[in-house]
XYZ file of C-alpha atoms in Angstrom:
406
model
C 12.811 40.635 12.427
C 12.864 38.415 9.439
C 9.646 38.629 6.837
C 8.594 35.409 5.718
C 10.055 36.361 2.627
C 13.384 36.702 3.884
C 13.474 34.002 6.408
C 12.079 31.388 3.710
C 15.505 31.047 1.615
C 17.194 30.215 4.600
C 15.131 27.684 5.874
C 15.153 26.047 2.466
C 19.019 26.041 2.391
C 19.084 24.474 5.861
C 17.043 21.737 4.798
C 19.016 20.909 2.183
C 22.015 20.933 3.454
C 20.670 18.594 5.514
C 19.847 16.012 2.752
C 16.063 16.369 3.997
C 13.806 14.887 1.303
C 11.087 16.765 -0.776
C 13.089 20.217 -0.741
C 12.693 20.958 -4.375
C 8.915 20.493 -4.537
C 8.577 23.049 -0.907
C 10.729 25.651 -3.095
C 8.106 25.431 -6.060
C 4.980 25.456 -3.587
C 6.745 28.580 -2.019
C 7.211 30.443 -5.244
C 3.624 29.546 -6.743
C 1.589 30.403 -3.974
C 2.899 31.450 -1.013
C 5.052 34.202 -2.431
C 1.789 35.755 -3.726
C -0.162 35.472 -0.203
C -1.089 38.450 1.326
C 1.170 38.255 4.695
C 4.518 36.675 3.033
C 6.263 40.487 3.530
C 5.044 40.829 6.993
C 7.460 39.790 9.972
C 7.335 37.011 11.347
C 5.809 37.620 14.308
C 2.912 39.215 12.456
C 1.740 36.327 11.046
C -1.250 35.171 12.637
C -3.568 32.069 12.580
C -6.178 34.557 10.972
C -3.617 34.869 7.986
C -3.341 31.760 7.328
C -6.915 30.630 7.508
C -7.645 33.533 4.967
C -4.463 32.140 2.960
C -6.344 28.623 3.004
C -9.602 30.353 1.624
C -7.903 31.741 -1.242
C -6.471 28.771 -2.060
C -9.761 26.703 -2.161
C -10.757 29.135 -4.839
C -7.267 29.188 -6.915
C -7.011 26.967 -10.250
C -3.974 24.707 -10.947
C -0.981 25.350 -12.777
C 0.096 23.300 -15.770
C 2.563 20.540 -15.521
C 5.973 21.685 -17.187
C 7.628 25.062 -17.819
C 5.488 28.306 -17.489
C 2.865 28.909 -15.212
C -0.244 28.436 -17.416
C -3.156 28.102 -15.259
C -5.948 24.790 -16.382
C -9.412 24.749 -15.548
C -9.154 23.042 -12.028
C -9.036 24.064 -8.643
C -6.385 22.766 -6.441
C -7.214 19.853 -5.009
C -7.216 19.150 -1.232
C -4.067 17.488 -0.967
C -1.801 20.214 -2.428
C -3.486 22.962 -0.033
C -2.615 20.554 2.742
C 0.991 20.221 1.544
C 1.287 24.254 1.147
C -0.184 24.579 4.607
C 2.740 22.164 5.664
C 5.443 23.928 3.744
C 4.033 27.318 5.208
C 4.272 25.241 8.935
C 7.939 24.264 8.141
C 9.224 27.741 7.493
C 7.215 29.378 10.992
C 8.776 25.486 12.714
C 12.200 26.915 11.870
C 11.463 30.311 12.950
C 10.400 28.855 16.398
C 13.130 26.250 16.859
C 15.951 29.199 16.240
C 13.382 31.489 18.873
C 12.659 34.474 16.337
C 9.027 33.652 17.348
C 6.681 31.922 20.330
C 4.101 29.864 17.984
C 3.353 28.728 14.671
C 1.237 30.214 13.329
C -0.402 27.427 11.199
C -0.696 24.445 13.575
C -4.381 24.490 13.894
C -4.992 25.940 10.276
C -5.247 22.226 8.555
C -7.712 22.398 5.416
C -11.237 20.933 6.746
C -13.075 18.347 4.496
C -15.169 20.005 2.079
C -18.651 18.063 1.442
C -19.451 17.170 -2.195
C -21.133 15.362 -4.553
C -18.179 12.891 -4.269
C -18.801 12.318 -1.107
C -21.697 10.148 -1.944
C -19.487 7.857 -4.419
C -18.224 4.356 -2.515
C -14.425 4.265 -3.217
C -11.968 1.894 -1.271
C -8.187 2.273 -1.742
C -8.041 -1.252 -2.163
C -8.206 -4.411 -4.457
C -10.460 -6.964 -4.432
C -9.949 -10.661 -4.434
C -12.207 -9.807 -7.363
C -10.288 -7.402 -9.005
C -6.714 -8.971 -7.847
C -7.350 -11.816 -10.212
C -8.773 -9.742 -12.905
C -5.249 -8.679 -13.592
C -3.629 -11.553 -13.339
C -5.681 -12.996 -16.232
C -6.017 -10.412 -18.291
C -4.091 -11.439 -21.271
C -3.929 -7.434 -22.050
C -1.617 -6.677 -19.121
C 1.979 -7.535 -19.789
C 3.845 -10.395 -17.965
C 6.409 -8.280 -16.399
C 3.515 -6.083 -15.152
C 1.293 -8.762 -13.634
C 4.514 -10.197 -11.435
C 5.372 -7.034 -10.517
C 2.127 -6.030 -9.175
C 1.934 -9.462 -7.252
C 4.767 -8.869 -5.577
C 3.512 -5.716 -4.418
C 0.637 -6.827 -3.069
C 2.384 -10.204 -1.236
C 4.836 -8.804 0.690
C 3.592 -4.663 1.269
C 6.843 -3.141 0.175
C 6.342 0.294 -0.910
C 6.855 1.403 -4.599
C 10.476 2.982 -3.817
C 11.369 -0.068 -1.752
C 10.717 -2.395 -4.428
C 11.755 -0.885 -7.154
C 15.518 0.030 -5.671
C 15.799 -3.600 -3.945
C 19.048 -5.401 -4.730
C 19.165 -8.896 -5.837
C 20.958 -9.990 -2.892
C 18.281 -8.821 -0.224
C 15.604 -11.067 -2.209
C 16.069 -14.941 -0.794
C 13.925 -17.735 -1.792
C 16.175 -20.777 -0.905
C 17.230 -21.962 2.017
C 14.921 -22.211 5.369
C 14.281 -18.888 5.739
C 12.802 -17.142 2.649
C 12.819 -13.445 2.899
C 12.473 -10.206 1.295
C 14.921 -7.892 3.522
C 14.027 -3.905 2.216
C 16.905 -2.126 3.334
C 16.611 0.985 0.428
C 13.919 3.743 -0.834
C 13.734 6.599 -3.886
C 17.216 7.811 -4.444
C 17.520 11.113 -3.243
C 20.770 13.299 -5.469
C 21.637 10.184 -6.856
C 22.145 8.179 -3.281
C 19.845 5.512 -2.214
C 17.633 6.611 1.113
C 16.742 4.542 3.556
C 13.127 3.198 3.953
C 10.267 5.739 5.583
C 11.038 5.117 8.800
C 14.646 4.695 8.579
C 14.524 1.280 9.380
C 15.772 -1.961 7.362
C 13.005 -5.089 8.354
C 12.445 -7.944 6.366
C 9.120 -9.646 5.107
C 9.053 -13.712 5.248
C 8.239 -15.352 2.256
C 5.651 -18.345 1.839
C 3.099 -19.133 -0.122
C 1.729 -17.471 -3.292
C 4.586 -14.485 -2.061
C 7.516 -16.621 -2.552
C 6.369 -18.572 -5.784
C 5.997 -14.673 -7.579
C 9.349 -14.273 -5.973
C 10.774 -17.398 -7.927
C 8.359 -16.904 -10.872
C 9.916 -12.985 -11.455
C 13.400 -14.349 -10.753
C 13.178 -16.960 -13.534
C 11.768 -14.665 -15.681
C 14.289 -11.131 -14.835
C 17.132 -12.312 -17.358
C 14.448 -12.350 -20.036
C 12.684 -9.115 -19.362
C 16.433 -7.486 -18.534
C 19.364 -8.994 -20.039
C 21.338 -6.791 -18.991
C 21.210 -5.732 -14.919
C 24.443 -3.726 -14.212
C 22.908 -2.519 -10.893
C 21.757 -6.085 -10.107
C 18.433 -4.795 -8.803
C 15.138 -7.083 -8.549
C 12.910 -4.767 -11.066
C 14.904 -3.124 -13.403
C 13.620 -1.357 -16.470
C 14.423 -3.777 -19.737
C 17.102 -1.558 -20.323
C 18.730 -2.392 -17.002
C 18.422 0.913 -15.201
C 17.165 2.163 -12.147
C 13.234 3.007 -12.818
C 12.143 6.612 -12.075
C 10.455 7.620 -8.770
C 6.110 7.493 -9.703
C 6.906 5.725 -12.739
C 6.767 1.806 -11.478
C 6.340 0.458 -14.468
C 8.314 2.590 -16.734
C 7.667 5.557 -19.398
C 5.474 3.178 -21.536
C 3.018 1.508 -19.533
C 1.558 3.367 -16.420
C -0.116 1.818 -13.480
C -3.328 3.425 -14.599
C -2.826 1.265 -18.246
C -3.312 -1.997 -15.554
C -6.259 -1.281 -14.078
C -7.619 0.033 -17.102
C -6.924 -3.239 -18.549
C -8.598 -5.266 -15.960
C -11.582 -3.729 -16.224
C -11.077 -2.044 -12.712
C -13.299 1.689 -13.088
C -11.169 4.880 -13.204
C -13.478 6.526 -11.273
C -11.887 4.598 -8.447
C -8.462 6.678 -8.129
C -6.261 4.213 -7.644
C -2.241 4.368 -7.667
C 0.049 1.883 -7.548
C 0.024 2.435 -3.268
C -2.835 0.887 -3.465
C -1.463 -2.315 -3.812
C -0.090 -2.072 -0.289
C -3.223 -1.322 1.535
C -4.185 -4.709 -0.482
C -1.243 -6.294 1.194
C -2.898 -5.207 4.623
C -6.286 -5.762 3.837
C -5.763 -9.661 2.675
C -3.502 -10.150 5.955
C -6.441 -8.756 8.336
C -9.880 -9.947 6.219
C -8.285 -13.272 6.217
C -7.902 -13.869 2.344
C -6.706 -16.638 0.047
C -7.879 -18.971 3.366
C -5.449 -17.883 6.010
C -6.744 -17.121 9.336
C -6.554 -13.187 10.062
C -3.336 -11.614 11.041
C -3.071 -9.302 14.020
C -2.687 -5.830 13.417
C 0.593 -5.717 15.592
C 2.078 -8.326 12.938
C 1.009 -6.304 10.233
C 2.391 -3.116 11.996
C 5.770 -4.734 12.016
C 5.686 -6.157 8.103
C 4.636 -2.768 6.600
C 7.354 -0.670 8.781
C 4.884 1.359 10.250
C 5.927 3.373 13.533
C 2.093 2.891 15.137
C -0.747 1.021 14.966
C -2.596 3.473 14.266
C -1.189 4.252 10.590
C -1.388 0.582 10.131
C -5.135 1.062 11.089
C -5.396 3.429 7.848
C -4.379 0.618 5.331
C -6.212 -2.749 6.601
C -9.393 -2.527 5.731
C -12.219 -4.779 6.706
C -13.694 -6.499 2.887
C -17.267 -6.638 3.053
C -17.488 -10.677 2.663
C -15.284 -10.604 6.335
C -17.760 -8.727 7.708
C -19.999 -10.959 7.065
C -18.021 -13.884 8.262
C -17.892 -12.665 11.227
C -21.666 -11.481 11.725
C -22.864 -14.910 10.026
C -21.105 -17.465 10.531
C -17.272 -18.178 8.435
C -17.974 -20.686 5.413
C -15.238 -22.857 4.006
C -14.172 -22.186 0.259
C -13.973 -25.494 -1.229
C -10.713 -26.610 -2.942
C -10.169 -25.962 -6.764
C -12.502 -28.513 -9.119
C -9.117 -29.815 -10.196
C -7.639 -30.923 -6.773
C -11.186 -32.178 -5.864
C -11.363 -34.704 -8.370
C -7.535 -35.667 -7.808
C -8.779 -36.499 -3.931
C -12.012 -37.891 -5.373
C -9.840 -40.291 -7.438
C -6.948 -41.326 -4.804
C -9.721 -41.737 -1.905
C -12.014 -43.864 -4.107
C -11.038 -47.250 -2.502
C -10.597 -46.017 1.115
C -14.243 -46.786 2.712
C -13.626 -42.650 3.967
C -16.938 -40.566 3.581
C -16.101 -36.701 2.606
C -15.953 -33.976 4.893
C -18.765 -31.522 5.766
C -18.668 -28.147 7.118
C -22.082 -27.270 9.047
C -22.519 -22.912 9.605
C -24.030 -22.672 12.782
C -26.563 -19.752 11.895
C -27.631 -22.350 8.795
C -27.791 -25.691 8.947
C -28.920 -25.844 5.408
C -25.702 -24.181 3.582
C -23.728 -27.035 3.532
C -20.331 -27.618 1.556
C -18.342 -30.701 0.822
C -15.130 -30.065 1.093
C -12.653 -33.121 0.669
C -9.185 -33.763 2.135
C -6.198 -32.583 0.549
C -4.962 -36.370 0.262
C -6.447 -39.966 1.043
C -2.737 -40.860 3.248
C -3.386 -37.701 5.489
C -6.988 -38.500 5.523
C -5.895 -42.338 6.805
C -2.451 -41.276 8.744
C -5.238 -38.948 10.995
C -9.035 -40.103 11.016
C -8.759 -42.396 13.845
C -5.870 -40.671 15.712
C -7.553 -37.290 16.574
C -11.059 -37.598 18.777
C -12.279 -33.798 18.749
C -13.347 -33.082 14.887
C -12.030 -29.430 15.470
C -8.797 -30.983 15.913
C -9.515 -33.139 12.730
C -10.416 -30.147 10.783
C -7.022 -28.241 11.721
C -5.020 -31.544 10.287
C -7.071 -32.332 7.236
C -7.076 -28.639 6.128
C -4.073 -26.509 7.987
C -6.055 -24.169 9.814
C -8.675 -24.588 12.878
C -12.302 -23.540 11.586
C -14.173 -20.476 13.228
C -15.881 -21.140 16.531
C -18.950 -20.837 15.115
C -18.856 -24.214 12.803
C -18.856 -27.279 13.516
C -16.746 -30.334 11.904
C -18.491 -33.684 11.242
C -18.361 -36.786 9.054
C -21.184 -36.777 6.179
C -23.574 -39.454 6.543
């Protein structure tokens, strides 16, 4: 019978011969903390569930090593996520051991770190960005162009950072009648390009504030990369391929942006974050598009179930309250008001009003988008639902009502 020390080599060789991802970073896990665990010379078959649970203890108590050659220990424990992904390298190895029959069970399915309760626990965090803080960095005069578009894009059309940053030129259309972002490719992986996460090419329609970034980036790549030899869609300004975790280059880090736009650090946010914004504006209904079904979403983020998907759309407070209250209308920018204001002067047409159900007395004017469609429908459509769905693109939420001001 193997010992785990034995049987781990060969399990790690398997897996890369079989181009599976991440192999590297389970050999380094292996050699800084499993190889010192108390049960990595016993057999196999040895190993129990005890072990590993003891293992886990340990490891709750162990500081980190330092980034970079040596093995200098800092002044932090190990944080919960890199326990969990030693538990799962530790489950690999006994997985292979089972699949080949040396052993019955795995010994660390059922061993998965448990939440510990702290002080942070008590600190409101969201992996999210506001409408708020969404247009915080795109006015921040501090954040770099080439920054702000490629953050946009992230957010409009969910890709993930290894999808975006290795798209070709050719899978990015914005002419034609079908605008489209088709994300066929992920992180390289020894120098060839993977496939997405789920090994699936889809493609995310473009409309909207998505396509004008699209068009907006486009115009502006031969500036910010003169020279694209791999013809991707977000090159570095030399040209080349950008590293895996650094989006945004060696000189400016995702961290830099928020910090920037005023958004706290406390607040841990990566550059992932920006696709749980991409799923939390589709199902909270943002930028005044009705809410998207989670199924939709499902199928625009590549996600295999609903239930992941359920993980990255969040609810924003304000859509909670829409839907306990009563949905308000945003009115139209001051500038395209007093455009309207200004066409439908001479037309004897008296402005809209939207009336909230649960208040009578918040009331907001909210004018049509042009005195012709204003004229072309008034008279045509009886039910002022029906009315509100023409002047403004969208039917308004049961609980309002649409009526002519007085």
């Amino acid at each position: 019978m193997y010992t785990c020390r034995e049987y781990a080599p060969v399990v790690f060789d398997r897996r890369e011969a079989a181009n599976v991802k991440g192999v590297d970073k389970e050999r380094s896990r292996y050699n800084c903390r499993i190889v010192a665990s108390k049960w990595v010379d016993l057999d196999l078959d040895k190993v129990t569930t005890k072990h590993i649970r003891d293992w886990e203890r340990e490891l709750r108590l162990a500081y980190a090593f330092k980034k970079g050659p040596g093995r200098e220990l800092t002044d932090q424990l190990l944080d919960p996520q890199t326990i969990n992904r030693c538990l799962s390298t530790a489950s690999s190895i006994f997985a292979d051991a089972v699949e080949n029959e040396l052993i019955e069970k795995n010994p660390v399915i059922g061993a998965k770190l448990r939440k510990m309760k702290t002080e942070g626990d008590t600190i409101v965090r969201w992996s999210y960005l506001t409408p708020e803080e969404q247009k915080s960095i795109l006015i921040c005069e501090d954040i770099p162009k080439h920054v702000k578009l490629a953050a946009e894009f992230a957010w409009e059309t969910g890709a993930r950072q290894g999808e975006q940053m290795n798209a070709f030129l050719k899978d990015l259309i914005v002419d034609g009648p079908d605008p489209r972002f088709i994300i066929r490719h992920s992180t390289p992986f020894r120098g060839k390009l993977m496939p997405p996460k789920n090994g699936k090419i889809r493609e995310v329609p473009l409309g909207g504030r998505a396509l004008e970034v699209a068009r907006e980036w486009l115009e502006y790549l031969p500036t910010w990369a003169p020279e694209n030899p791999h013809n991707l869609v977000f090159p570095l300004a030399s040209g080349a391929r950008r590293n895996p975790g650094k989006p945004l280059g060696r000189s400016y880090s995702v961290h830099d942006m928020y910090d920037a736009a005023g958004i706290p650090a406390r607040r841990g946010l990566h550059w992932h974050a920006l696709r749980h914004t991409f799923a939390t504006n589709l199902i909270s209904g943002a930028h005044g598009r009705d809410p998207v079904r989670v199924e939709v979403i499902q199928e625009l983020m590549g996600h295999h179930s609903v239930i992941m998907t359920a993980r990255y759309a969040h609810m924003r407070k304000d859509a909670i309250r829409a839907e306990l209250y009563g949905a308000t209308v945003v009115a139209p920018k001051p500038a395209i008001i007093e455009e309207v204001v200004e066409a439908a002067a001479p037309l004897p047409l008296a402005p809209m009003v939207l009336v909230g159900a649960n208040d009578g007395a918040d009331r907001k004017r909210v004018f049509a988008r042009g005195a012709e469609l204003v004229a072309k429908h008034l008279d045509k459509v009886r039910k002022p639902r029906e009315l509100f769905a023409k002047l403004f693109g969208r039917r308004p939420a049961k609980e309002a009502v649409v009526t002519r001001a007085a």
